[in-house]
Short mmCIF file of C-alpha atoms in Angstrom, two decimals:
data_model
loop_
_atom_site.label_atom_id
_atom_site.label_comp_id
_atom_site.label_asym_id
_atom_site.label_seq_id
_atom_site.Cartn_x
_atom_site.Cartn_y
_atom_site.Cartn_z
CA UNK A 1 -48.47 26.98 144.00
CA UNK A 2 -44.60 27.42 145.75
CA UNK A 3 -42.56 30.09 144.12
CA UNK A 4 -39.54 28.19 142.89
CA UNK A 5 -36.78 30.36 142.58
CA UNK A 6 -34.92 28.39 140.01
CA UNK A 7 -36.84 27.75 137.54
CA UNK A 8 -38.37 31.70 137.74
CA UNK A 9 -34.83 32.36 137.25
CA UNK A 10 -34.64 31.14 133.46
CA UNK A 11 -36.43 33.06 131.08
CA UNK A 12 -36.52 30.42 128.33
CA UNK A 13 -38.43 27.65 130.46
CA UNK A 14 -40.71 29.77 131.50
CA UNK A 15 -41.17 31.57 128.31
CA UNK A 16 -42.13 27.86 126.93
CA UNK A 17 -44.15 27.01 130.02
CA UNK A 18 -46.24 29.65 129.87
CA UNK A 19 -46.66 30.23 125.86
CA UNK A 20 -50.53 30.53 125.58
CA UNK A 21 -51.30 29.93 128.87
CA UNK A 22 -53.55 32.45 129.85
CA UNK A 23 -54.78 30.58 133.23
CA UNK A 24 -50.98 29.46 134.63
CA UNK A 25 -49.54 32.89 133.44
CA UNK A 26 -52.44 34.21 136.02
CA UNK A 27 -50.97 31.67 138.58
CA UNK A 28 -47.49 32.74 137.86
CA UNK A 29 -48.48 35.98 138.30
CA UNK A 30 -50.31 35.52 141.65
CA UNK A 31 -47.28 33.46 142.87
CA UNK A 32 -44.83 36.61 141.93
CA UNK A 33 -46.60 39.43 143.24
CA UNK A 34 -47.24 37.46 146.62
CA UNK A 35 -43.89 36.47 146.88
CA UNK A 36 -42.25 39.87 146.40
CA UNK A 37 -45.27 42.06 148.72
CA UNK A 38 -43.73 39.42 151.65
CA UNK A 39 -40.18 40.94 151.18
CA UNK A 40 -41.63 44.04 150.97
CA UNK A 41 -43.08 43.81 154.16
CA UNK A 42 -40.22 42.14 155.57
CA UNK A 43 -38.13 45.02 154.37
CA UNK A 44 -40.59 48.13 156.02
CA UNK A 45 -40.21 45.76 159.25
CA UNK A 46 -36.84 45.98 159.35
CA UNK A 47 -36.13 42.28 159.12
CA UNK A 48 -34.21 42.24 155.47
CA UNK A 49 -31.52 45.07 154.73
CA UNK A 50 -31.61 46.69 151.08
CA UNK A 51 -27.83 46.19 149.50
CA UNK A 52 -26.24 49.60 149.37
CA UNK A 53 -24.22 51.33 146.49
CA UNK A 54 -21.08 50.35 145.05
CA UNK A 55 -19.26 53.59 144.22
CA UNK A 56 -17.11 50.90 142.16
CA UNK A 57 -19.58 49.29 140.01
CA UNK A 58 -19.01 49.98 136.59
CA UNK A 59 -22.30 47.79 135.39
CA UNK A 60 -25.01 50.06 133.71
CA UNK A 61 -27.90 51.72 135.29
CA UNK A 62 -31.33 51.12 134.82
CA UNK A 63 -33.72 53.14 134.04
CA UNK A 64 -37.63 53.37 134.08
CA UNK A 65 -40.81 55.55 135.21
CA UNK A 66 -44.18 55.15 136.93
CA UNK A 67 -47.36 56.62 137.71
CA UNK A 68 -50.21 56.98 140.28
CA UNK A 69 -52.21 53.81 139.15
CA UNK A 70 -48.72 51.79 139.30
CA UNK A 71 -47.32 53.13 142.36
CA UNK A 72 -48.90 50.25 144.55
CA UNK A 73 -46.15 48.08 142.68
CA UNK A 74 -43.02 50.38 143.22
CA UNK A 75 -41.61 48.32 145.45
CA UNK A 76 -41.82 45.09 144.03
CA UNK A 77 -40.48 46.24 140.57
CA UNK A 78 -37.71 47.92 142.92
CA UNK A 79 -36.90 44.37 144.76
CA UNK A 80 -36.84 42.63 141.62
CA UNK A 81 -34.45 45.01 139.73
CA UNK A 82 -32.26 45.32 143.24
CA UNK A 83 -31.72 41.21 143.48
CA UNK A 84 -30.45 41.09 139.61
CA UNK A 85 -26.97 39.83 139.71
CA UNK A 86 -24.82 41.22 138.61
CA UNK A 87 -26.31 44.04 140.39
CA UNK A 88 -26.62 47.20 138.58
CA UNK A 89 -24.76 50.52 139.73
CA UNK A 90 -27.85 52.51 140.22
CA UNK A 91 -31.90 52.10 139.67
CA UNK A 92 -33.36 55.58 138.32
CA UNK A 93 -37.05 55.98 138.69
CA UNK A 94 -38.13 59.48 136.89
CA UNK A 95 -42.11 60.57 138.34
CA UNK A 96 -43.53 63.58 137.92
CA UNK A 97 -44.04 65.59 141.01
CA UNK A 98 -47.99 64.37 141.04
CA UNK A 99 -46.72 60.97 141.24
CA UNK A 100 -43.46 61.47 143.63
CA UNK A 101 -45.92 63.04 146.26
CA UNK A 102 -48.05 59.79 146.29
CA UNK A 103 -45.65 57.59 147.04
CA UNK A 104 -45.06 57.00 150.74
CA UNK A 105 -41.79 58.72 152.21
CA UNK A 106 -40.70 55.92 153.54
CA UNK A 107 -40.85 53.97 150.39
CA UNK A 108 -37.91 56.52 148.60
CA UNK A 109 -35.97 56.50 152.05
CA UNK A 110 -35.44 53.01 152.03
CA UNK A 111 -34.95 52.39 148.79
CA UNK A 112 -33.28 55.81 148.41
CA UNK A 113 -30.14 54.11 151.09
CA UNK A 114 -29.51 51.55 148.50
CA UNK A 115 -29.00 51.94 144.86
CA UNK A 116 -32.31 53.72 143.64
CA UNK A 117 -32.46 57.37 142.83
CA UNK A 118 -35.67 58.99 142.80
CA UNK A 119 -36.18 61.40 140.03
CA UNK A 120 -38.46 64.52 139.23
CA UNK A 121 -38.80 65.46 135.65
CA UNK A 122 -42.02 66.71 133.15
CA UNK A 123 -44.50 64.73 132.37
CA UNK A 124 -42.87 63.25 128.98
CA UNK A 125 -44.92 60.16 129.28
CA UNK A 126 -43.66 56.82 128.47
CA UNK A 127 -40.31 58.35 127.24
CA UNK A 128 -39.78 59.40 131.28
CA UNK A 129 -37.83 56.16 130.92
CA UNK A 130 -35.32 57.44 128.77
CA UNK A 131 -35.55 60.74 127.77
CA UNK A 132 -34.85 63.14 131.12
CA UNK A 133 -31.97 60.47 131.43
CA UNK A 134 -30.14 61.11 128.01
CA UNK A 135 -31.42 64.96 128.04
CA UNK A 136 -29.10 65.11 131.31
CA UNK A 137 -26.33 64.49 129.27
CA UNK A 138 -25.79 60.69 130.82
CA UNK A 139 -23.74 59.42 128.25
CA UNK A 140 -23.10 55.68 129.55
CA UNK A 141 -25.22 52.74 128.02
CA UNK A 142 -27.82 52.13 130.31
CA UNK A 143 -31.25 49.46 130.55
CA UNK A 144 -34.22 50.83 130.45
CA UNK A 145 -37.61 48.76 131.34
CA UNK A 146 -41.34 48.88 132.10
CA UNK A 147 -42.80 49.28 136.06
CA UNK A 148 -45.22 46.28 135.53
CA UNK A 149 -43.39 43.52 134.59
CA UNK A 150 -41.42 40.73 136.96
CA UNK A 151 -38.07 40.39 135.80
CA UNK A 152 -36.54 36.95 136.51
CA UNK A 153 -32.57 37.17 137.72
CA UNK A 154 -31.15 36.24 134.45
CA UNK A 155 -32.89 39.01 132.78
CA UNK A 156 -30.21 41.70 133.00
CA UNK A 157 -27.21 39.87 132.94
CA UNK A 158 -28.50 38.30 129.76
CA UNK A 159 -28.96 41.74 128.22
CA UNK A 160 -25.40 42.59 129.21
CA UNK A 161 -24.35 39.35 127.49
CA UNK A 162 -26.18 39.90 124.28
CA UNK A 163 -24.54 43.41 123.31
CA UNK A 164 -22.48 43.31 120.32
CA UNK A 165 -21.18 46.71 121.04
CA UNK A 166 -22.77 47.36 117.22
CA UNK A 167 -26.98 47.03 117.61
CA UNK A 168 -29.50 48.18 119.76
CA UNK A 169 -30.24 45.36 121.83
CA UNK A 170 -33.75 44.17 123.34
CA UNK A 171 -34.89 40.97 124.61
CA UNK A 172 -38.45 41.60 123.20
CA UNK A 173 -38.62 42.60 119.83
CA UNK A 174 -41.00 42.11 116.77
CA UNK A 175 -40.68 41.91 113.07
CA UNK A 176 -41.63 44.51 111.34
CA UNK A 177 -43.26 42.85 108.03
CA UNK A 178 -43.30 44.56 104.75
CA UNK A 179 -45.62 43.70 101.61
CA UNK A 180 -44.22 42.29 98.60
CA UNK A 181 -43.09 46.15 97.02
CA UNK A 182 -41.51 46.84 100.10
CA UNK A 183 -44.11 49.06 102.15
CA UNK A 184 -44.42 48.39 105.41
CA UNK A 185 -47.75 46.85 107.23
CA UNK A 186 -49.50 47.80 110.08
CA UNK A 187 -48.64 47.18 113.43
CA UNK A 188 -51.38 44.30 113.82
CA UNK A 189 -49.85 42.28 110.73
CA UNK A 190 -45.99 42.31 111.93
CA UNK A 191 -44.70 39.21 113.52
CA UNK A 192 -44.73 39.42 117.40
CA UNK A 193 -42.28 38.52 120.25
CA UNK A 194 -39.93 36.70 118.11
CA UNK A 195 -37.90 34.20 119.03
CA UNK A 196 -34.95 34.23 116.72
CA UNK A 197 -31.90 34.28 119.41
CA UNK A 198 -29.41 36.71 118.04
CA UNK A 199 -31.21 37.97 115.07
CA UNK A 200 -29.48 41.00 113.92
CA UNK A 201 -31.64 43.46 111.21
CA UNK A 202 -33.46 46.43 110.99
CA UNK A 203 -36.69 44.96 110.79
CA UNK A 204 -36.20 44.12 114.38
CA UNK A 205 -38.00 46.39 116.22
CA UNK A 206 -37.37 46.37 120.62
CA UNK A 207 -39.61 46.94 122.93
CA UNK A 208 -39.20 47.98 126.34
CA UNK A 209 -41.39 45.86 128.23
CA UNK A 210 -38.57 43.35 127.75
CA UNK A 211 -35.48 45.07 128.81
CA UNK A 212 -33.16 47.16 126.33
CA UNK A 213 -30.11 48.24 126.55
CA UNK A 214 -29.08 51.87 125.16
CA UNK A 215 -26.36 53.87 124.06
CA UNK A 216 -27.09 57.76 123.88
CA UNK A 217 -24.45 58.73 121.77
CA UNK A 218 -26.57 56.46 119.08
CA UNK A 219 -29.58 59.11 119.47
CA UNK A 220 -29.14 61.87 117.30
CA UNK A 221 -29.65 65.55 118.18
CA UNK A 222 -33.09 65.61 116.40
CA UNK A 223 -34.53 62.83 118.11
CA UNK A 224 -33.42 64.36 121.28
CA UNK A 225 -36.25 66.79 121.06
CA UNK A 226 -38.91 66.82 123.84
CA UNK A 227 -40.91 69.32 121.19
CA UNK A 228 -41.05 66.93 117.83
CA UNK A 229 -41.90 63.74 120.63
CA UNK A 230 -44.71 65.28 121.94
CA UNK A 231 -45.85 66.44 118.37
CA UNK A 232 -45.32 63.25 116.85
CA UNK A 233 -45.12 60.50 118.95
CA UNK A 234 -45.78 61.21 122.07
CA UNK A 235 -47.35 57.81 123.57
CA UNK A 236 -44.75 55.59 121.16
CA UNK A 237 -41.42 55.52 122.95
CA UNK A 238 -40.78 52.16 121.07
CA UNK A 239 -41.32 53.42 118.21
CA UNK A 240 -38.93 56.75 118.34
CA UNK A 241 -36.47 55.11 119.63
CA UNK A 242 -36.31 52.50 116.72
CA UNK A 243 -36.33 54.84 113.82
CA UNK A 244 -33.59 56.87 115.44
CA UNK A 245 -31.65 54.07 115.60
CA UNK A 246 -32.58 53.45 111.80
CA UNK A 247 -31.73 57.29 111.13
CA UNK A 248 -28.49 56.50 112.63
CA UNK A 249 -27.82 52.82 110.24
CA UNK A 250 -27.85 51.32 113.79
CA UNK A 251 -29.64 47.64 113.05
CA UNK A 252 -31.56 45.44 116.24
CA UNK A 253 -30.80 42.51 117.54
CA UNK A 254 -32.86 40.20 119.24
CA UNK A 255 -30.90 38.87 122.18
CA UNK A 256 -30.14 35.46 123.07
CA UNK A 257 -33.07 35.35 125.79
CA UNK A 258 -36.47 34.24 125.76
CA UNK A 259 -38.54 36.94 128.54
CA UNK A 260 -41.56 35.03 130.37
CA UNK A 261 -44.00 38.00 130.29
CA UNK A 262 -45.12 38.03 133.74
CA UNK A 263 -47.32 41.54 135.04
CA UNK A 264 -48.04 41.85 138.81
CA UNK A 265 -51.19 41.75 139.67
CA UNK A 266 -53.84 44.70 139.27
CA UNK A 267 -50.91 46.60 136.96
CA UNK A 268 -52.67 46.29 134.05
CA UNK A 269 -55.81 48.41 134.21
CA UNK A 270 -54.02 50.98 133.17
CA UNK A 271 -52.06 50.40 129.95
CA UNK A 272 -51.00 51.91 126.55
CA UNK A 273 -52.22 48.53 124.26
CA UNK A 274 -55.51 50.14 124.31
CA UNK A 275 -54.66 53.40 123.04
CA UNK A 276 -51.25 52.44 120.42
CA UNK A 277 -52.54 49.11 119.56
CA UNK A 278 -56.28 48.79 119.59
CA UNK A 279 -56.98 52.02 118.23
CA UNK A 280 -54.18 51.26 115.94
CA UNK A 281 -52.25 54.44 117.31
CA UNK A 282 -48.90 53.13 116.85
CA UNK A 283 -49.40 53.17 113.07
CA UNK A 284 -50.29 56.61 113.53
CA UNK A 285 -47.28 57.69 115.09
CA UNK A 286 -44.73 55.31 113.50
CA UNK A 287 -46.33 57.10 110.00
CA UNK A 288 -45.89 60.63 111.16
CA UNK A 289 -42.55 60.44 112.20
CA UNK A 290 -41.54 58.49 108.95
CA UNK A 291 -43.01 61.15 106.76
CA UNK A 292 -41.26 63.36 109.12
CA UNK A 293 -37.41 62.74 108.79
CA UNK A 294 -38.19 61.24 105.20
CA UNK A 295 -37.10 58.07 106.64
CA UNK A 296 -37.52 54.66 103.59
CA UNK A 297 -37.88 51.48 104.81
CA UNK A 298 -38.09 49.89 101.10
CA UNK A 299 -34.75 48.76 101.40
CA UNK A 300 -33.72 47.99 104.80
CA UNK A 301 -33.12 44.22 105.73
#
């Protein structure tokens, strides 16, 4: 199988192609991760030039972390992210200093010439993505993502598109079901990766695998502490970023996009479904910090 670049661009035809296809997702995944470790190479070589900064972009940064087992597929998250078009003002990738060290130098001085920033911060787990970002006191929207996921080149300007200047915006969200008096179910029983286009509520709930798009002046001073995350929910990113948005009466929207779910390869030995879904963690956390900030979901729509 031939990469084509066309089709890989549109998120909704491959979103159908691929819908329970465990074998061709494989495929597509093979196909992706070859394709991109070729420009890599072609890039350490020499032979392809990264696109440098444009002090005059005024699109929004994105935003995401990594770690040792993911570092191997740095660069081809990078490439992806770097080819979106329009092309974003600046990539920041937050590591700890245990992870910056194993990366080779020559990865962050290549990358580091065009519009990626390579950034040390504590070890706030999956909240690296956001957190040290808004903590800095970035106050511009901005996209945050995952490191493990291809990204087809529709991706971000269709999250640009889909802001109503009035939700929190994600191109992969769930449902969160309730039962019939209003309490809500566990994770397991809410309706996944919905495909309502432009589905506005605050049952929505984004997740960052997908792409979302962020405003920090919508987090609230409470929910900006690196203390109550790590004693509450500190694996659950999704999670405490939705119910501050709830805290705030900020609803979710499910964009107009349909996102293909491709991983690279080998990315996916090392993951947090085990942990916040099969162990049924994320009901843990989503309960604590409800009973925390006395938060009521009976009558949210």
């Amino acid at each position: 199988m031939s990469l084509n670049r066309n089709l890989l661009q549109h998120g909704m035809f491959v979103s159908k192609l691929l819908h329970n296809r465990g074998r061709l997702r494989n495929a597509y995944s093979k196909v992706v991760t070859s394709y991109y470790k070729r420009i890599f190479e072609r890039i350490m070589a020499g032979r392809i030039s990264l696109p440098i900064k444009d002090k005059k972009s005024v699109f929004p940064a994105i935003s995401f972390t990594t770690w040792e087992p993911r570092i191997h597929a740095l660069p081809l998250v990078l490439i992806n992210l770097i080819e979106q078009r329009p092309m974003p003002s600046v990539i920041y990738v937050w590591l700890t200093q245990h992870d910056y060290d194993k990366i080779n130098p020559d990865v962050i001085r290549i990358f580091s010439k065009s519009i990626v920033e390579f950034l040390i911060t504590e070890d706030f787990g999956p909240h690296k993505k956001w957190f040290p970002l808004v903590e800095s006191g970035f106050t511009d929207p901005f996209v945050f993502c995952d490191d493990d996921t291809y990204y087809p080149n529709g991706w971000y300007r269709a999250l640009l598109e889909s802001d109503d200047k009035n939700s929190y915006v994600g191109h992969n969200c769930h449902y969160m079901n309730k039962s019939n008096d209003g309490l809500l179910l566990g994770y397991n029983l809410w309706e996944k990766n919905i495909h309502t286009k432009g589905l506005v509520s605050h049952n929505i709930f984004p997740v960052g695998c997908g792409g979302v798009l962020l405003y920090p002046n919508r987090i609230a001073h409470d929910f900006r502490s690196s203390e109550l995350i790590s004693e509450l929910c500190p694996m659950g990113d999704d999670i405490w970023l939705k119910l501050a948005h709830l805290v705030a009466g900020i609803p979710c929207k499910k964009s107009d996009y349909l996102f293909p779910y491709i991983e690279y390869q080998s990315t996916q030995g090392f993951s947090l479904m085990k942990t916040n879904v099969e162990q049924n963690q994320n009901d843990v956390q989503m309960n604590d910090v409800i009973e925390y900030f006395n938060i009521s979901l009976a009558d949210i729509n």
